[in-house]
Amino acid sequence: MNTSKLEASIGLSRKWDAREAGREVVESAIKNLNRPPNFFVLFSTIHYEKHGGFQELLNGVFDILPHNTPLIGGTVSGFSNNYGVYARGATALAVSYPHMDVAIGYGKNTKRNPKKAARQCAKMIKEGLKDSKYENKFLLNLISASELPDMPPFNRKKIIKSSLSIKLLIRFFSFSQYVLQKGAGRDDEVMRELAKLLPDYYMLGGGTLDDEKNLRNYQFFNNRVLKSSVVSLGIKTKYKLDVCTTHNMKKTDINFNITRNSKDGRIIHEIDGKPAASELQKRLNWSGDLITNENFYPTIYYFPLGFSSDGDNKNLGPRIIGAIYGESLVTVISAKSSYGSILTIDGKGLLKAIDDNLKTFHDKPNKPEFGLIASCTARLETLEEYIYQERERLLDYFSEKPFIIFYVGGESTYSPEKGLKFVNMSFNTAIFWKEVN
């Protein structure tokens, strides 16, 4: 037996009971390892909240997993792995390798103070890996995604057209964001700060969420269940790795300028000097009642707003509308540029984003050992029957090697060469391959 070889394995449980699922997801993962894992990454759907709770899920995990094993994870809307595609259950990646140092970190209150949360997390990663001699660095970041605030008398509606003061509603949204930590995830700000603090790391980011209702989400840090937090896994290793973001959205000829928005750039009030929602509806030639009910969301996923995050107006990234309050468009990513365009895509284009992504790895000298993929939960909904073709593409690329696609509410990558890529409707990979000699 070669004890210096990297071992990676996928765990899976479809059991309903949280504690039983925690035990099974570990047992199914570590049975293929000859050594205890260096780390354990756990993803779960929200349903365990009502079937024992997430603390019981983690209790079950550590009934089997050695207690000193670093663990991070969180709730996702679904996942895909070597075994299949699932909208319910738990999955995990366990990796064992002697030439690897690992540290985990967390930061609290990401919606209130994302920079402070990122600093707290980065400090733990730096401290945990300060003595490592390995050069290749990776950071997996799972961050609490957006949660709809409860705003009486409208409750948690995504579309509110009312004669009541929308200005007052927007103010309550801001209050909820900073005081109650219900609102935009601000995970883009967390990632931006982490990239600033750890600029020589390759990073993959994903926003934890529920079953796409955007009401609550949870993060896991060892045996603790967190909310409104970032949890990170830091790795230094001899293995090579890279990250890549693709979306394959196409620019249309519908261009616009944001002429009034919120201070943080997330809420668009006016487009070309006109009320934003009505002007968007006019530009897209949509019927008058389409954006007055929440059934319009599957439609808007195919026509996201395109914006520039780096000042290059030719390189526009998709930005999904999360809510409409009166004439204001509430988005989940802060825009740094006033120029925008409507983007579009179809099912084949969604699949091509996977092909385009994996092509960037074809020139690597060796086959992959394992991979983590953060995919937008809107892709999960829009792909529909194509979701199985997405998995088939990953199976062809990874062959027998383990991978997990986890569907999140905000996804990103960062590399020292390519910088930060944070957009919606995207497909984001972190892939590890053969050891450096």
Coordinates of C-alpha atoms in Angstrom, one line a residue:
M1 CA 0.0 0.0 0.0
N2 CA 1.3 3.4 -1.0
T3 CA 0.8 5.5 2.1
S4 CA 2.0 8.7 0.3
K5 CA -0.8 8.6 -2.2
L6 CA -3.7 11.1 -2.1
E7 CA -7.1 9.5 -1.3
A8 CA -10.4 11.2 -1.8
S9 CA -13.9 9.9 -1.4
I10 CA -17.5 11.0 -1.6
G11 CA -20.1 10.3 1.1
L12 CA -23.8 10.2 0.6
S13 CA -26.9 9.7 2.7
R14 CA -30.6 9.8 1.8
K15 CA -31.9 8.9 5.2
W16 CA -34.6 11.2 6.6
D17 CA -33.4 11.2 10.2
A18 CA -30.7 13.8 10.8
R19 CA -28.5 11.8 13.2
E20 CA -28.7 8.6 11.1
A21 CA -27.8 10.6 8.0
G22 CA -24.8 12.1 9.7
R23 CA -23.5 8.7 10.6
E24 CA -24.1 7.2 7.1
V25 CA -22.6 10.1 5.2
V26 CA -19.3 9.6 7.1
E27 CA -19.4 5.8 6.9
S28 CA -19.9 5.9 3.2
A29 CA -17.0 8.3 2.7
I30 CA -14.3 6.9 4.9
K31 CA -14.8 3.3 4.0
N32 CA -12.8 4.0 0.9
L33 CA -9.9 5.6 2.8
N34 CA -6.9 3.8 4.3
R35 CA -6.1 6.8 6.6
P36 CA -8.2 9.2 8.6
P37 CA -9.2 12.2 6.4
N38 CA -7.3 15.5 6.6
F39 CA -10.6 17.4 6.2
F40 CA -14.3 16.8 5.7
V41 CA -16.6 19.0 3.7
L42 CA -20.3 18.5 4.3
F43 CA -23.4 19.7 2.3
S44 CA -27.0 19.1 3.4
T45 CA -30.4 20.1 2.2
I46 CA -32.6 22.1 4.5
H47 CA -35.1 19.3 5.3
Y48 CA -33.0 18.0 8.2
E49 CA -34.1 21.2 10.0
K50 CA -37.4 19.4 10.6
H51 CA -36.1 15.8 10.9
G52 CA -33.9 16.1 14.0
G53 CA -32.1 19.3 13.3
F54 CA -28.6 20.2 12.1
Q55 CA -27.0 19.8 15.5
E56 CA -28.1 16.2 15.4
L57 CA -26.8 15.9 11.9
L58 CA -23.4 17.0 13.1
N59 CA -23.6 14.8 16.2
G60 CA -24.2 11.8 13.9
V61 CA -21.2 12.9 11.8
F62 CA -18.9 13.0 14.8
D63 CA -20.2 9.7 16.1
I64 CA -18.1 8.2 13.4
L65 CA -15.6 10.9 12.2
P66 CA -12.5 11.4 14.4
H67 CA -13.2 14.4 16.5
N68 CA -10.0 16.2 15.5
T69 CA -11.0 16.2 11.8
P70 CA -11.5 19.7 10.4
L71 CA -15.0 20.1 9.1
I72 CA -16.8 22.9 7.3
G73 CA -20.1 22.8 5.4
G74 CA -23.5 24.2 5.0
T75 CA -27.0 24.0 3.6
V76 CA -27.6 23.9 -0.2
S77 CA -30.6 23.6 -2.5
G78 CA -29.3 20.4 -4.0
F79 CA -26.2 18.6 -5.1
S80 CA -24.8 16.2 -7.7
N81 CA -21.9 13.8 -7.3
N82 CA -20.5 10.5 -8.6
Y83 CA -23.7 8.7 -7.5
G84 CA -26.5 10.9 -8.8
V85 CA -28.4 14.2 -8.6
Y86 CA -30.3 15.0 -5.4
A87 CA -32.7 17.6 -4.0
R88 CA -32.7 15.9 -0.6
G89 CA -30.0 14.4 1.6
A90 CA -26.4 15.0 2.6
T91 CA -23.1 14.5 0.8
A92 CA -19.5 15.0 1.8
L93 CA -16.0 15.1 0.4
A94 CA -13.3 13.4 2.6
V95 CA -9.6 13.8 1.6
S96 CA -6.5 12.1 3.1
Y97 CA -3.0 13.0 2.1
P98 CA 0.2 13.3 4.1
H99 CA 1.6 16.2 2.1
M100 CA -1.2 18.6 3.0
D101 CA -1.7 21.1 5.8
V102 CA -5.3 22.2 6.7
A103 CA -6.8 25.0 8.7
I104 CA -10.4 26.1 9.1
G105 CA -11.8 29.5 10.1
Y106 CA -15.1 31.3 10.5
G107 CA -16.4 34.9 10.8
K108 CA -19.7 36.0 12.2
N109 CA -22.3 38.6 11.2
T110 CA -21.6 38.6 7.5
K111 CA -24.7 40.6 6.6
R112 CA -24.0 43.3 9.2
N113 CA -20.2 43.6 8.8
P114 CA -18.8 41.5 6.0
K115 CA -15.3 42.9 6.2
K116 CA -15.0 42.2 9.9
A117 CA -16.3 38.7 9.4
A118 CA -13.7 38.1 6.6
R119 CA -10.9 39.4 8.7
Q120 CA -11.9 37.1 11.6
C121 CA -11.9 34.1 9.3
A122 CA -8.7 35.0 7.5
K123 CA -6.9 35.4 10.8
M124 CA -7.7 31.9 11.8
I125 CA -6.6 30.5 8.4
K126 CA -3.3 32.4 8.5
E127 CA -2.6 31.3 12.1
G128 CA -3.4 27.7 11.3
L129 CA -1.2 27.5 8.2
K130 CA 1.7 29.8 9.3
D131 CA 4.2 26.9 9.6
S132 CA 3.2 25.1 6.4
K133 CA 6.0 24.7 3.8
Y134 CA 3.7 23.8 0.9
E135 CA 3.3 26.4 -1.9
N136 CA 0.0 25.6 -3.4
K137 CA -2.8 27.3 -1.5
F138 CA -6.6 26.9 -1.7
L139 CA -9.5 28.4 0.2
L140 CA -13.1 27.1 0.1
N141 CA -15.5 29.7 1.4
L142 CA -19.2 29.0 2.3
I143 CA -21.1 32.2 3.2
S144 CA -24.6 32.8 4.3
A145 CA -26.6 33.9 1.3
S146 CA -29.5 36.3 1.0
E147 CA -32.6 35.8 3.3
L148 CA -35.9 37.6 2.6
P149 CA -36.8 39.9 5.5
D150 CA -40.3 39.6 7.0
M151 CA -41.9 43.0 6.3
P152 CA -45.5 43.3 7.6
P153 CA -48.0 43.4 6.1
F154 CA -46.3 41.9 3.0
N155 CA -44.4 39.2 4.9
R156 CA -41.6 37.6 2.8
K157 CA -42.9 38.4 -0.7
K158 CA -40.3 39.0 -3.5
I159 CA -42.6 41.3 -5.5
I160 CA -44.4 44.1 -3.7
K161 CA -46.6 46.5 -5.6
S162 CA -48.4 48.7 -3.1
S163 CA -49.9 52.1 -2.5
L164 CA -48.0 52.2 0.8
S165 CA -44.8 54.0 1.0
I166 CA -42.2 52.1 -1.0
K167 CA -39.5 54.5 0.4
L168 CA -40.5 53.3 3.9
L169 CA -40.3 49.7 2.7
I170 CA -36.7 50.2 1.4
R171 CA -35.7 51.8 4.7
F172 CA -37.1 48.8 6.5
F173 CA -35.1 46.5 4.2
S174 CA -31.9 48.4 5.2
F175 CA -32.9 48.2 8.9
S176 CA -33.5 44.4 8.5
Q177 CA -30.1 44.0 6.7
Y178 CA -28.0 45.6 9.4
V179 CA -29.9 44.9 12.6
L180 CA -31.8 41.7 12.0
Q181 CA -29.3 40.3 9.4
K182 CA -32.1 39.5 7.0
G183 CA -31.5 40.8 3.5
A184 CA -28.7 40.7 1.0
G185 CA -26.1 38.1 1.7
R186 CA -23.2 40.5 1.0
D187 CA -21.1 37.4 0.2
D188 CA -19.5 39.3 -2.6
E189 CA -18.1 41.7 -0.1
V190 CA -16.8 38.8 2.1
M191 CA -15.1 37.3 -0.9
R192 CA -13.6 40.6 -1.9
E193 CA -12.1 41.1 1.5
L194 CA -10.8 37.5 1.7
A195 CA -9.1 38.0 -1.6
K196 CA -7.5 41.2 -0.3
L197 CA -6.3 39.5 2.9
L198 CA -5.1 36.2 1.3
P199 CA -4.1 37.3 -2.2
D200 CA -2.0 34.3 -3.0
Y201 CA -4.7 31.7 -2.5
Y202 CA -7.0 30.1 -5.1
M203 CA -10.6 30.4 -3.9
L204 CA -14.0 28.9 -4.5
G205 CA -17.0 30.5 -2.9
G206 CA -20.7 29.6 -2.5
G207 CA -23.7 31.0 -0.6
T208 CA -25.5 28.6 1.7
L209 CA -29.3 28.6 1.3
D210 CA -32.4 26.6 1.7
D211 CA -34.8 25.1 -0.8
E212 CA -34.8 28.3 -2.9
K213 CA -37.3 30.0 -0.6
N214 CA -34.5 32.2 0.7
L215 CA -35.9 32.2 4.3
R216 CA -32.9 30.8 6.2
N217 CA -29.6 29.0 5.8
Y218 CA -26.9 27.4 8.0
Q219 CA -23.2 26.9 8.0
F220 CA -21.2 24.1 9.7
F221 CA -17.9 24.6 11.6
N222 CA -16.7 21.4 13.2
N223 CA -19.6 20.3 15.4
R224 CA -21.2 23.8 15.5
V225 CA -24.2 25.1 13.6
L226 CA -23.9 28.8 12.6
K227 CA -26.0 31.5 10.9
S228 CA -25.1 34.7 9.1
S229 CA -21.4 33.5 9.0
V230 CA -18.6 32.6 6.7
V231 CA -16.8 29.3 7.2
S232 CA -13.6 28.5 5.3
L233 CA -11.3 25.6 4.6
G234 CA -7.7 26.5 4.0
I235 CA -5.3 24.1 2.3
K236 CA -1.6 24.2 1.6
T237 CA -0.4 21.2 -0.4
K238 CA 2.0 19.7 -2.9
Y239 CA -0.9 19.1 -5.3
K240 CA -1.6 21.5 -8.1
L241 CA -4.9 23.2 -8.4
D242 CA -6.8 25.9 -10.4
V243 CA -10.3 27.5 -10.3
C244 CA -12.5 28.7 -13.1
T245 CA -15.8 30.6 -13.5
T246 CA -18.0 30.4 -16.7
H247 CA -21.6 31.4 -17.5
N248 CA -21.9 31.6 -21.3
M249 CA -24.4 34.4 -21.1
K250 CA -24.8 36.4 -24.3
K251 CA -25.1 40.1 -24.5
T252 CA -28.3 41.4 -26.2
D253 CA -28.7 44.8 -27.8
I254 CA -30.7 46.1 -24.9
N255 CA -28.3 48.4 -23.1
F256 CA -29.0 50.9 -20.3
N257 CA -27.4 53.1 -17.6
I258 CA -28.2 52.9 -13.9
T259 CA -28.9 56.5 -13.0
R260 CA -30.0 56.0 -9.4
N261 CA -29.3 53.2 -7.0
S262 CA -28.7 52.5 -3.3
K263 CA -25.4 53.4 -1.7
D264 CA -24.3 49.8 -1.7
G265 CA -25.2 49.4 -5.4
R266 CA -27.6 46.5 -4.8
I267 CA -31.0 48.3 -5.3
I268 CA -31.6 49.9 -8.7
H269 CA -34.1 52.7 -8.5
E270 CA -33.8 54.2 -12.0
I271 CA -32.7 53.1 -15.4
D272 CA -31.8 55.9 -17.8
G273 CA -33.6 58.4 -15.6
K274 CA -36.9 56.3 -15.5
P275 CA -38.4 54.1 -12.9
A276 CA -36.4 50.9 -13.0
A277 CA -39.1 48.1 -13.0
S278 CA -41.3 49.8 -15.6
E279 CA -38.4 50.6 -17.8
L280 CA -37.1 47.1 -17.7
Q281 CA -40.5 45.7 -18.5
K282 CA -40.8 48.1 -21.4
R283 CA -37.3 47.2 -22.8
L284 CA -38.1 43.5 -22.6
N285 CA -41.5 44.0 -24.1
W286 CA -43.1 42.0 -21.3
S287 CA -46.9 42.0 -20.6
G288 CA -48.1 44.4 -17.9
D289 CA -48.9 41.7 -15.3
L290 CA -45.8 39.6 -15.7
I291 CA -43.7 41.2 -13.0
T292 CA -46.6 41.6 -10.6
N293 CA -46.5 38.0 -9.4
E294 CA -43.7 35.7 -8.3
N295 CA -44.3 33.2 -11.2
F296 CA -42.1 35.5 -13.3
Y297 CA -38.9 34.2 -11.7
P298 CA -38.3 31.3 -14.1
T299 CA -38.5 33.8 -16.9
I300 CA -36.1 36.4 -15.4
Y301 CA -33.4 33.7 -15.0
Y302 CA -33.1 33.6 -18.7
F303 CA -32.7 37.4 -19.0
P304 CA -30.5 38.6 -16.1
L305 CA -29.0 42.1 -15.9
G306 CA -25.4 42.2 -17.2
F307 CA -22.9 44.4 -15.4
S308 CA -19.2 45.0 -15.1
S309 CA -17.4 44.3 -11.8
D310 CA -14.0 45.3 -13.1
G311 CA -14.7 48.4 -15.3
D312 CA -14.6 46.4 -18.5
N313 CA -17.9 47.0 -20.2
K314 CA -17.3 44.3 -22.8
N315 CA -17.0 41.7 -20.1
L316 CA -20.4 41.7 -18.4
G317 CA -21.4 39.2 -15.8
P318 CA -25.0 38.1 -15.0
R319 CA -26.8 39.7 -12.0
I320 CA -30.2 38.2 -11.0
I321 CA -33.1 40.3 -9.7
G322 CA -33.9 39.0 -6.2
A323 CA -37.0 41.1 -5.5
I324 CA -39.0 44.0 -6.8
Y325 CA -40.2 46.6 -4.3
G326 CA -42.4 49.2 -6.2
E327 CA -40.2 50.4 -9.0
S328 CA -36.9 49.3 -7.4
L329 CA -35.0 46.2 -8.5
V330 CA -33.3 44.5 -5.6
T331 CA -30.2 42.5 -6.6
V332 CA -27.8 40.3 -4.6
I333 CA -24.5 41.7 -6.1
S334 CA -23.2 45.2 -5.7
A335 CA -22.6 46.9 -9.0
K336 CA -19.5 49.1 -9.4
S337 CA -20.4 50.3 -12.9
S338 CA -23.5 52.2 -14.1
Y339 CA -23.4 50.6 -17.5
G340 CA -25.5 47.5 -18.1
S341 CA -27.1 45.3 -20.6
I342 CA -29.7 42.5 -20.7
L343 CA -28.1 39.1 -21.1
T344 CA -29.7 35.9 -22.3
I345 CA -29.1 32.1 -22.5
D346 CA -30.9 28.9 -23.3
G347 CA -30.6 25.3 -22.1
K348 CA -27.8 24.4 -24.5
G349 CA -25.9 27.5 -23.5
L350 CA -26.1 26.5 -19.9
L351 CA -24.5 23.2 -20.8
K352 CA -21.9 24.8 -22.9
A353 CA -20.8 26.8 -19.8
I354 CA -19.7 23.4 -18.4
D355 CA -17.8 22.5 -21.6
D356 CA -16.1 25.9 -21.7
N357 CA -15.1 25.6 -18.0
L358 CA -13.6 22.1 -18.3
K359 CA -11.7 23.0 -21.5
T360 CA -9.5 25.3 -19.4
F361 CA -8.2 22.2 -17.6
H362 CA -7.6 20.0 -20.7
D363 CA -4.1 21.5 -21.1
K364 CA -3.1 20.5 -17.6
P365 CA -0.4 17.8 -17.6
N366 CA -2.3 15.3 -15.4
K367 CA -5.8 14.0 -14.8
P368 CA -7.9 15.3 -11.9
E369 CA -7.8 13.8 -8.5
F370 CA -10.9 15.5 -7.1
G371 CA -13.1 18.5 -7.6
L372 CA -15.6 20.9 -5.9
I373 CA -18.0 22.8 -8.1
A374 CA -20.3 25.7 -6.9
S375 CA -23.2 26.1 -9.3
C376 CA -25.9 28.7 -9.1
T377 CA -29.2 27.4 -7.8
A378 CA -31.0 29.2 -10.6
R379 CA -29.1 26.9 -13.0
L380 CA -30.6 23.9 -11.1
E381 CA -34.0 25.3 -11.9
T382 CA -33.5 26.4 -15.5
L383 CA -31.5 23.3 -16.5
E384 CA -34.5 21.0 -15.6
E385 CA -34.0 17.7 -17.5
Y386 CA -30.6 18.9 -18.7
I387 CA -29.4 18.6 -15.1
Y388 CA -28.5 14.9 -15.8
Q389 CA -26.5 15.9 -18.8
E390 CA -24.6 18.3 -16.6
R391 CA -23.6 15.4 -14.4
E392 CA -22.7 13.2 -17.3
R393 CA -20.2 15.9 -18.5
L394 CA -18.6 15.8 -15.1
L395 CA -18.5 12.0 -15.0
D396 CA -16.8 12.0 -18.4
Y397 CA -14.1 14.4 -17.1
F398 CA -13.5 13.0 -13.7
S399 CA -14.0 9.3 -14.6
E400 CA -13.8 7.5 -11.3
K401 CA -12.4 10.4 -9.4
P402 CA -14.7 12.1 -6.8
F403 CA -16.5 15.4 -7.3
I404 CA -19.5 17.3 -5.8
I405 CA -21.6 20.0 -7.5
F406 CA -23.3 22.0 -4.8
Y407 CA -26.1 24.4 -5.7
V408 CA -25.8 27.7 -4.0
G409 CA -27.2 31.3 -3.8
G410 CA -24.1 33.2 -4.8
E411 CA -20.9 31.7 -6.4
S412 CA -17.4 32.8 -7.1
T413 CA -13.8 32.1 -7.8
Y414 CA -10.6 34.0 -7.1
S415 CA -7.1 33.4 -8.4
P416 CA -4.0 35.5 -8.2
E417 CA -3.8 35.5 -12.0
K418 CA -7.5 36.0 -12.9
G419 CA -8.7 38.0 -9.9
L420 CA -12.2 37.7 -8.4
K421 CA -15.1 36.5 -10.4
F422 CA -18.4 36.9 -8.6
V423 CA -21.6 36.6 -10.8
N424 CA -24.9 34.8 -10.8
M425 CA -26.0 32.0 -13.1
S426 CA -22.5 30.7 -13.2
F427 CA -20.6 27.4 -13.0
N428 CA -17.5 27.5 -10.8
T429 CA -14.8 24.8 -10.4
A430 CA -11.9 24.1 -8.1
I431 CA -10.0 21.1 -9.4
F432 CA -6.9 19.4 -8.0
W433 CA -4.4 17.2 -9.9
K434 CA -1.1 15.4 -9.7
E435 CA 1.5 16.1 -7.1
V436 CA 4.4 18.5 -8.0
N437 CA 7.6 16.5 -8.1

